[in-house]
Amino acid sequence: AQRVTQPEKLLSVFKGAPVELKCNYSYSGSPELFWYVQYSRQRLQLLLRHISRESIKGFTADLNKGETSFHLKKPFAQEEDSAMYYCAARGGGSYIPTFGRGTSLIVHP
Amino acid sequence: GAGVSQSPRYKVTKRGQDVALRCDPISGHVSLYWYRQALGQGPEFLTYFNYEAQQDKSGLPNDRFSAERPEGSISTLTIQRTEQRDSAMYRCASSASSLSEQYFGPGTRLTVT
């Protein structure tokens, strides 16, 4: 079955510390991977997708096919990074993404 | 331009009542998606449309749930004979095409008492 796993419900760090939000996927073929973010009182929005290989707001994510992982990283967390982060995957001939349950990131001052 | 809008933003209804949730996508977007999100979970796919055609409804949990997009723009998700387990956030998203970035609306929080 197609599945996206985010093992951490909550990740709490101090400002300036490195952040890594974990995501593992179980998908046939070569799925497309995404990270979505939802800031407080805002709507869910795309943060980055693996095919773009870009850095958004200092975040990067590397697709590791061997470990079937797509972890989201930022070297120095900022308070404004506090939000819910969802990993998602799409593939196997479907246009529909499967979302993980989300990780709440809290960055303390 | 205006993003995806959903109405109502909050809906409280009694068990057994029917509810209709509305989604107004970004103008010109071909694809429209409905998701349901329970507390502590990620969005779960319900159904999606390209233009007015319902392409996939495999995520609708049972026949009390239905959706339409008659003119290829606004979509309505209808839940008949609501049950408490239907309580959730219902999210709509639209995209320029099936492979393009999805833009989400603010969601409708449905509470069935």
PDB file of N, CA and C in Angstrom, chain A residues 9 32 36 38 42-46 49 86 90 94-102, chain B residues 3-4 33 35 37 40-43 45 48 56 91 98-102 104-106:
ATOM      1  N   LYS A   9       5.200  13.518  15.901  1.00  0.00           N
ATOM      2  CA  LYS A   9       4.044  14.408  15.926  1.00  0.00           C
ATOM      3  C   LYS A   9       4.462  15.823  16.274  1.00  0.00           C
ATOM      4  N   GLU A  32       6.638  11.248  -6.791  1.00  0.00           N
ATOM      5  CA  GLU A  32       6.984  12.650  -6.637  1.00  0.00           C
ATOM      6  C   GLU A  32       6.737  13.021  -5.171  1.00  0.00           C
ATOM      7  N   TYR A  36       4.437  20.239   2.456  1.00  0.00           N
ATOM      8  CA  TYR A  36       3.471  21.309   2.618  1.00  0.00           C
ATOM      9  C   TYR A  36       3.621  21.885   4.023  1.00  0.00           C
ATOM     10  N   GLN A  38       1.632  24.553   7.019  1.00  0.00           N
ATOM     11  CA  GLN A  38       0.464  25.332   7.417  1.00  0.00           C
ATOM     12  C   GLN A  38       0.833  26.158   8.629  1.00  0.00           C
ATOM     13  N   GLN A  42      -3.423  30.131   8.816  1.00  0.00           N
ATOM     14  CA  GLN A  42      -3.284  30.251   7.369  1.00  0.00           C
ATOM     15  C   GLN A  42      -3.646  28.922   6.723  1.00  0.00           C
ATOM     16  N   ARG A  43      -3.762  28.925   5.434  1.00  0.00           N
ATOM     17  CA  ARG A  43      -4.142  27.712   4.720  1.00  0.00           C
ATOM     18  C   ARG A  43      -2.916  26.865   4.386  1.00  0.00           C
ATOM     19  N   LEU A  44      -3.168  25.630   4.113  1.00  0.00           N
ATOM     20  CA  LEU A  44      -2.117  24.698   3.716  1.00  0.00           C
ATOM     21  C   LEU A  44      -1.496  25.168   2.400  1.00  0.00           C
ATOM     22  N   GLN A  45      -0.175  25.161   2.317  1.00  0.00           N
ATOM     23  CA  GLN A  45       0.480  25.621   1.095  1.00  0.00           C
ATOM     24  C   GLN A  45       1.713  24.774   0.813  1.00  0.00           C
ATOM     25  N   LEU A  46       2.053  24.693  -0.466  1.00  0.00           N
ATOM     26  CA  LEU A  46       3.221  23.935  -0.874  1.00  0.00           C
ATOM     27  C   LEU A  46       4.490  24.664  -0.442  1.00  0.00           C
ATOM     28  N   ARG A  49       8.980  20.878  -3.583  1.00  0.00           N
ATOM     29  CA  ARG A  49       8.800  19.572  -4.216  1.00  0.00           C
ATOM     30  C   ARG A  49      10.166  19.078  -4.672  1.00  0.00           C
ATOM     31  N   TYR A  86       3.619  18.920   6.547  1.00  0.00           N
ATOM     32  CA  TYR A  86       3.108  17.662   6.019  1.00  0.00           C
ATOM     33  C   TYR A  86       3.954  17.214   4.837  1.00  0.00           C
ATOM     34  N   ARG A  90       3.177  11.389  -4.433  1.00  0.00           N
ATOM     35  CA  ARG A  90       2.228  11.138  -5.521  1.00  0.00           C
ATOM     36  C   ARG A  90       2.940  10.268  -6.549  1.00  0.00           C
ATOM     37  N   SER A  94      -1.121   7.827 -10.334  1.00  0.00           N
ATOM     38  CA  SER A  94      -2.201   8.631  -9.752  1.00  0.00           C
ATOM     39  C   SER A  94      -1.787  10.091  -9.635  1.00  0.00           C
ATOM     40  N   TYR A  95      -2.756  10.986  -9.829  1.00  0.00           N
ATOM     41  CA  TYR A  95      -2.521  12.408  -9.633  1.00  0.00           C
ATOM     42  C   TYR A  95      -2.756  12.837  -8.197  1.00  0.00           C
ATOM     43  N   ILE A  96      -3.185  11.916  -7.379  1.00  0.00           N
ATOM     44  CA  ILE A  96      -3.620  12.256  -6.024  1.00  0.00           C
ATOM     45  C   ILE A  96      -2.482  12.050  -5.025  1.00  0.00           C
ATOM     46  N   PRO A  97      -2.123  13.075  -4.256  1.00  0.00           N
ATOM     47  CA  PRO A  97      -1.071  12.890  -3.259  1.00  0.00           C
ATOM     48  C   PRO A  97      -1.610  12.193  -2.018  1.00  0.00           C
ATOM     49  N   THR A  98      -0.733  11.420  -1.401  1.00  0.00           N
ATOM     50  CA  THR A  98      -1.000  10.834  -0.082  1.00  0.00           C
ATOM     51  C   THR A  98      -0.199  11.633   0.933  1.00  0.00           C
ATOM     52  N   PHE A  99      -0.860  12.084   1.979  1.00  0.00           N
ATOM     53  CA  PHE A  99      -0.217  12.913   2.991  1.00  0.00           C
ATOM     54  C   PHE A  99       0.156  12.104   4.227  1.00  0.00           C
ATOM     55  N   GLY A 100       1.254  12.523   4.866  1.00  0.00           N
ATOM     56  CA  GLY A 100       1.553  12.018   6.186  1.00  0.00           C
ATOM     57  C   GLY A 100       0.675  12.720   7.209  1.00  0.00           C
ATOM     58  N   ARG A 101       0.804  12.314   8.456  1.00  0.00           N
ATOM     59  CA  ARG A 101      -0.080  12.854   9.501  1.00  0.00           C
ATOM     60  C   ARG A 101       0.361  14.224   9.974  1.00  0.00           C
ATOM     61  N   GLY A 102       1.577  14.648   9.583  1.00  0.00           N
ATOM     62  CA  GLY A 102       2.050  15.962   9.954  1.00  0.00           C
ATOM     63  C   GLY A 102       2.946  15.976  11.174  1.00  0.00           C
TER      64      GLY A 102
ATOM     65  N   GLY B   3      -7.744  33.626  -4.065  1.00  0.00           N
ATOM     66  CA  GLY B   3      -7.396  32.224  -3.944  1.00  0.00           C
ATOM     67  C   GLY B   3      -8.638  31.367  -3.899  1.00  0.00           C
ATOM     68  N   VAL B   4      -8.451  30.120  -3.482  1.00  0.00           N
ATOM     69  CA  VAL B   4      -9.570  29.198  -3.337  1.00  0.00           C
ATOM     70  C   VAL B   4     -10.387  29.621  -2.112  1.00  0.00           C
ATOM     71  N   TYR B  33     -10.046  19.356  -6.071  1.00  0.00           N
ATOM     72  CA  TYR B  33      -9.902  18.208  -5.183  1.00  0.00           C
ATOM     73  C   TYR B  33     -10.617  18.478  -3.863  1.00  0.00           C
ATOM     74  N   TYR B  35     -10.637  17.013   0.147  1.00  0.00           N
ATOM     75  CA  TYR B  35      -9.954  16.214   1.153  1.00  0.00           C
ATOM     76  C   TYR B  35     -10.706  16.334   2.471  1.00  0.00           C
ATOM     77  N   GLN B  37      -9.846  15.989   6.697  1.00  0.00           N
ATOM     78  CA  GLN B  37      -8.736  15.910   7.629  1.00  0.00           C
ATOM     79  C   GLN B  37      -9.268  15.792   9.043  1.00  0.00           C
ATOM     80  N   GLY B  40      -5.314  15.539  14.114  1.00  0.00           N
ATOM     81  CA  GLY B  40      -4.086  14.781  14.290  1.00  0.00           C
ATOM     82  C   GLY B  40      -3.664  13.955  13.095  1.00  0.00           C
ATOM     83  N   GLN B  41      -4.372  14.134  11.988  1.00  0.00           N
ATOM     84  CA  GLN B  41      -4.060  13.390  10.768  1.00  0.00           C
ATOM     85  C   GLN B  41      -3.797  14.353   9.614  1.00  0.00           C
ATOM     86  N   GLY B  42      -3.220  13.822   8.554  1.00  0.00           N
ATOM     87  CA  GLY B  42      -3.057  14.623   7.356  1.00  0.00           C
ATOM     88  C   GLY B  42      -4.306  14.605   6.500  1.00  0.00           C
ATOM     89  N   PRO B  43      -4.359  15.457   5.491  1.00  0.00           N
ATOM     90  CA  PRO B  43      -5.508  15.446   4.580  1.00  0.00           C
ATOM     91  C   PRO B  43      -5.642  14.088   3.893  1.00  0.00           C
ATOM     92  N   PHE B  45      -7.664  12.066   0.823  1.00  0.00           N
ATOM     93  CA  PHE B  45      -8.362  12.311  -0.440  1.00  0.00           C
ATOM     94  C   PHE B  45      -9.793  11.783  -0.411  1.00  0.00           C
ATOM     95  N   TYR B  48     -11.944  13.957  -6.924  1.00  0.00           N
ATOM     96  CA  TYR B  48     -11.421  15.065  -7.687  1.00  0.00           C
ATOM     97  C   TYR B  48     -12.069  15.156  -9.056  1.00  0.00           C
ATOM     98  N   ASP B  56     -12.279  10.775 -10.143  1.00  0.00           N
ATOM     99  CA  ASP B  56     -11.948   9.750  -9.153  1.00  0.00           C
ATOM    100  C   ASP B  56     -12.777  10.048  -7.905  1.00  0.00           C
ATOM    101  N   ARG B  91     -11.277  20.061   3.265  1.00  0.00           N
ATOM    102  CA  ARG B  91     -10.432  20.972   2.498  1.00  0.00           C
ATOM    103  C   ARG B  91     -10.669  20.789   0.999  1.00  0.00           C
ATOM    104  N   SER B  98      -3.816  18.608 -13.739  1.00  0.00           N
ATOM    105  CA  SER B  98      -3.696  17.499 -12.777  1.00  0.00           C
ATOM    106  C   SER B  98      -2.301  17.392 -12.185  1.00  0.00           C
ATOM    107  N   LEU B  99      -1.291  17.820 -12.930  1.00  0.00           N
ATOM    108  CA  LEU B  99       0.087  17.671 -12.461  1.00  0.00           C
ATOM    109  C   LEU B  99       0.640  18.943 -11.821  1.00  0.00           C
ATOM    110  N   SER B 100      -0.146  20.007 -11.814  1.00  0.00           N
ATOM    111  CA  SER B 100       0.337  21.291 -11.297  1.00  0.00           C
ATOM    112  C   SER B 100       0.192  21.381  -9.789  1.00  0.00           C
ATOM    113  N   GLU B 101       0.780  22.395  -9.235  1.00  0.00           N
ATOM    114  CA  GLU B 101       0.689  22.656  -7.792  1.00  0.00           C
ATOM    115  C   GLU B 101      -0.760  22.849  -7.381  1.00  0.00           C
ATOM    116  N   GLN B 102      -1.119  22.246  -6.243  1.00  0.00           N
ATOM    117  CA  GLN B 102      -2.454  22.402  -5.704  1.00  0.00           C
ATOM    118  C   GLN B 102      -2.478  23.587  -4.734  1.00  0.00           C
ATOM    119  N   PHE B 104      -4.725  25.348  -1.815  1.00  0.00           N
ATOM    120  CA  PHE B 104      -5.768  24.962  -0.881  1.00  0.00           C
ATOM    121  C   PHE B 104      -6.611  26.139  -0.432  1.00  0.00           C
ATOM    122  N   GLY B 105      -7.866  25.839  -0.148  1.00  0.00           N
ATOM    123  CA  GLY B 105      -8.741  26.800   0.489  1.00  0.00           C
ATOM    124  C   GLY B 105      -8.553  26.774   1.994  1.00  0.00           C
ATOM    125  N   PRO B 106      -9.296  27.616   2.718  1.00  0.00           N
ATOM    126  CA  PRO B 106      -9.139  27.697   4.170  1.00  0.00           C
ATOM    127  C   PRO B 106      -9.770  26.534   4.912  1.00  0.00           C
TER     128      PRO B 106
END
